[in-house]
Coordinates of C-alpha atoms in Angstrom, one line a residue:
M24 CA 214.2 -72.6 -45.7
N25 CA 217.8 -72.9 -46.4
M26 CA 219.6 -70.4 -44.6
K27 CA 223.0 -69.3 -45.8
D28 CA 225.3 -66.8 -43.6
T29 CA 227.9 -66.5 -45.6
N30 CA 229.8 -64.0 -48.0
D31 CA 229.3 -66.0 -51.2
E32 CA 229.4 -63.3 -53.7
A33 CA 226.9 -64.8 -55.6
V34 CA 224.0 -63.7 -54.0
M35 CA 221.4 -64.0 -57.0
G36 CA 222.2 -67.6 -57.2
Q37 CA 219.7 -68.1 -54.4
H38 CA 216.0 -67.7 -54.1
L39 CA 216.3 -64.5 -52.0
A40 CA 219.0 -62.3 -50.5
L41 CA 219.1 -60.2 -47.5
V42 CA 222.4 -58.3 -47.4
H43 CA 222.4 -55.6 -44.5
A44 CA 224.5 -53.5 -42.6
E45 CA 226.2 -55.4 -39.4
F46 CA 225.1 -52.5 -37.0
L47 CA 221.9 -53.4 -37.3
P48 CA 219.8 -55.5 -34.4
E49 CA 219.9 -58.8 -35.0
E50 CA 216.4 -59.1 -33.9
L51 CA 214.9 -56.9 -36.5
L52 CA 216.2 -59.2 -39.4
D53 CA 215.7 -62.4 -37.4
Q54 CA 212.1 -62.1 -37.1
F55 CA 211.7 -61.1 -40.9
C56 CA 213.5 -64.4 -41.9
T57 CA 211.0 -66.3 -39.7
E58 CA 208.4 -64.6 -41.3
I59 CA 209.4 -66.0 -44.7
E60 CA 211.0 -69.0 -44.1
A61 CA 209.4 -72.0 -46.3
E62 CA 210.6 -75.4 -47.1
G63 CA 212.7 -75.4 -50.0
L64 CA 213.2 -71.7 -50.0
D65 CA 217.3 -70.6 -50.5
L66 CA 217.9 -67.5 -48.5
L67 CA 221.1 -65.9 -48.3
R68 CA 221.7 -63.8 -45.4
K69 CA 224.8 -61.5 -45.7
P70 CA 225.9 -59.3 -43.4
I71 CA 228.4 -56.7 -44.2
P72 CA 230.9 -54.8 -41.9
S73 CA 230.6 -51.3 -43.3
M74 CA 229.0 -49.4 -46.4
G75 CA 231.9 -47.0 -46.1
I76 CA 232.2 -43.7 -48.1
Q77 CA 230.1 -43.7 -51.3
A78 CA 230.6 -41.0 -53.5
S79 CA 227.4 -41.5 -55.9
L80 CA 224.0 -40.0 -56.2
E81 CA 221.6 -41.1 -53.6
I82 CA 219.4 -43.6 -56.0
W83 CA 222.8 -45.5 -56.8
T84 CA 224.0 -45.9 -53.4
I85 CA 224.5 -49.0 -51.4
P86 CA 221.3 -48.7 -48.5
A87 CA 221.8 -50.4 -45.0
I88 CA 219.6 -53.3 -46.0
M89 CA 219.2 -54.3 -49.5
F90 CA 216.3 -57.4 -50.2
L91 CA 217.1 -59.1 -53.4
I92 CA 214.4 -61.1 -55.3
A93 CA 216.1 -63.5 -58.0
R94 CA 214.4 -64.9 -60.9
A95 CA 214.8 -68.5 -59.8
Y96 CA 212.1 -67.1 -57.0
F97 CA 209.3 -66.8 -59.6
D98 CA 211.0 -69.7 -62.2
G99 CA 211.4 -72.3 -59.8
F100 CA 210.3 -71.8 -55.9
L101 CA 206.7 -70.5 -56.6
K102 CA 206.2 -72.6 -59.2
E103 CA 207.1 -75.8 -56.7
A104 CA 205.4 -73.9 -53.2
G105 CA 202.4 -72.5 -54.5
R106 CA 201.7 -68.8 -54.7
K107 CA 200.4 -68.5 -51.2
H108 CA 204.2 -67.5 -50.2
Y109 CA 204.1 -64.4 -52.3
G110 CA 201.4 -63.2 -50.1
I111 CA 203.6 -64.0 -47.0
L112 CA 206.6 -62.5 -48.6
E113 CA 204.3 -59.2 -49.3
D114 CA 203.1 -59.3 -45.4
A115 CA 206.7 -59.6 -43.9
L116 CA 207.9 -56.7 -46.2
G117 CA 205.3 -54.7 -44.9
H118 CA 206.3 -55.1 -41.3
F119 CA 209.3 -53.6 -42.0
W120 CA 207.7 -50.3 -42.1
K121 CA 207.5 -49.9 -38.3
R122 CA 211.0 -51.2 -37.5
L123 CA 212.5 -49.0 -40.0
F124 CA 210.6 -45.8 -40.8
H125 CA 208.3 -45.3 -37.6
R126 CA 209.3 -42.0 -36.0
R127 CA 209.3 -43.5 -32.6
D128 CA 210.3 -47.2 -33.0
G129 CA 212.4 -47.0 -36.4
V130 CA 216.1 -47.2 -36.8
R131 CA 217.9 -43.6 -36.4
F132 CA 219.9 -43.5 -39.4
A133 CA 221.6 -40.5 -40.5
V134 CA 223.6 -39.3 -44.0
L135 CA 226.9 -37.3 -43.4
R136 CA 228.9 -35.6 -45.6
S137 CA 231.9 -33.2 -44.5
D138 CA 230.2 -30.1 -43.6
G139 CA 227.2 -31.9 -41.7
E140 CA 224.2 -34.3 -41.8
V141 CA 222.2 -33.7 -45.3
K142 CA 218.6 -34.9 -46.0
T143 CA 218.0 -37.2 -48.8
E144 CA 214.6 -37.4 -50.8
Y145 CA 214.8 -41.2 -50.9
S146 CA 215.5 -43.6 -47.4
Q147 CA 218.9 -44.7 -47.3
L148 CA 217.8 -47.7 -44.7
F149 CA 216.1 -50.3 -47.3
G150 CA 216.0 -50.9 -51.0
I151 CA 214.3 -54.1 -52.5
Y152 CA 215.9 -55.2 -55.8
A153 CA 214.6 -57.8 -58.0
E154 CA 216.1 -59.7 -60.7
V155 CA 214.2 -59.5 -64.1
K156 CA 216.7 -60.7 -66.5
K157 CA 220.0 -61.3 -67.2
R158 CA 222.3 -58.2 -66.2
K159 CA 219.2 -56.2 -65.3
R160 CA 217.3 -55.6 -62.1
L161 CA 214.7 -53.5 -60.7
K162 CA 215.4 -51.0 -57.4
L163 CA 212.6 -50.0 -55.7
V164 CA 213.4 -46.8 -53.3
F165 CA 210.9 -45.2 -50.5
R166 CA 210.9 -41.4 -49.8
N167 CA 212.0 -40.4 -46.8
G168 CA 209.1 -40.1 -44.4
C169 CA 206.8 -42.1 -46.5
S170 CA 203.7 -43.3 -44.6
E171 CA 202.9 -47.1 -43.8
Q172 CA 200.0 -46.6 -46.4
E173 CA 202.5 -45.6 -48.8
Y174 CA 205.1 -47.9 -47.9
R175 CA 202.8 -51.0 -48.0
T176 CA 201.1 -49.7 -51.9
S177 CA 205.0 -49.4 -53.0
I178 CA 205.6 -53.1 -52.0
R179 CA 202.4 -54.2 -53.4
V180 CA 202.5 -52.5 -56.8
F181 CA 206.2 -53.6 -57.2
L182 CA 205.6 -57.0 -56.5
C183 CA 202.5 -57.2 -58.7
L184 CA 204.8 -55.8 -61.6
L185 CA 207.4 -58.4 -61.0
D186 CA 204.8 -61.2 -60.9
S187 CA 203.0 -60.0 -64.2
Y188 CA 206.5 -59.6 -66.0
H189 CA 207.7 -63.2 -65.0
R190 CA 204.3 -64.7 -66.0
G191 CA 204.4 -63.4 -69.4
L192 CA 201.4 -61.4 -68.6
A193 CA 200.5 -57.8 -69.4
D194 CA 200.0 -55.5 -67.1
P195 CA 197.4 -52.6 -68.0
D196 CA 198.4 -50.4 -64.6
S197 CA 201.5 -50.5 -65.1
T198 CA 203.6 -47.3 -65.8
V199 CA 207.2 -49.1 -66.1
D200 CA 208.1 -51.1 -69.3
I201 CA 210.7 -53.1 -67.8
D202 CA 211.8 -54.3 -71.4
R203 CA 212.0 -50.8 -72.8
E204 CA 214.2 -49.3 -70.0
E205 CA 217.7 -49.5 -70.0
G206 CA 218.6 -48.1 -66.5
R207 CA 222.4 -47.3 -65.6
W208 CA 224.7 -50.5 -64.8
G209 CA 222.0 -52.5 -65.7
Q210 CA 219.9 -51.5 -62.8
V211 CA 216.2 -49.4 -63.3
V212 CA 214.8 -47.4 -60.1
V213 CA 211.5 -46.9 -59.5
T214 CA 209.9 -45.7 -56.8
L215 CA 205.8 -44.8 -56.1
D216 CA 204.1 -41.9 -56.7
P217 CA 201.4 -41.5 -53.8
E218 CA 199.1 -39.5 -55.7
T219 CA 198.6 -41.9 -58.4
E220 CA 199.6 -45.0 -56.7
T221 CA 201.6 -46.2 -59.6
L222 CA 205.2 -46.5 -59.9
H223 CA 207.3 -44.6 -62.2
V224 CA 211.6 -44.6 -62.5
V225 CA 213.6 -42.4 -61.1
R226 CA 215.5 -40.5 -63.7
M227 CA 218.4 -37.9 -63.5
P228 CA 217.7 -34.3 -64.9
W229 CA 220.0 -35.0 -67.9
E230 CA 218.0 -37.9 -68.9
T231 CA 214.9 -36.0 -69.8
K232 CA 214.6 -35.0 -73.4
S233 CA 214.2 -31.3 -72.3
E234 CA 217.7 -31.1 -71.0
R235 CA 219.5 -33.1 -73.5
P236 CA 222.0 -30.9 -74.9
R237 CA 221.1 -30.1 -78.7
K238 CA 223.3 -30.9 -81.4
S239 CA 224.1 -28.1 -83.4

């Protein structure tokens, strides 16, 4: 594995990228990188000093840990290394639940505003981004307080969607049409519906037809 610990802006020029706030424990991220290492895998690891103040809706903010999967991972690395690594990646991502979301052992993280702490619907700790085509990414977000089962199911369904898409296969169980969804700024945000165990696009209220202003 070629580990690049750098400030290179071309994050998606690698197979995988781990971009994270520098205040996070090094051993947390070292273990993940060790779990997914493989010959020929290009992994960019990029610590950033601070996210600073983010004036945005929560689904568009930058999480403390961003894991990015480039098209080159599917189009290049998996074809050469074999599909076994896909299972290794899923397992390694699954291990993050205890390290990040467990009430006792997870990382303590708070979102603050000028008048005090505020609760958010989606976790600001971790998000997974996947490049599906030029200038288009999917972003997987997790509900705050999600169980380990919900978290692992989210990853499994998300990776299955990506796998089918990059292999040109129709996924009959998919509720997300990647080609039709436009998203905002080239990014489509998805999350798991724990009841149906399917992904759905996270939309803003004004994006639903019922709430769009009518023309007079």
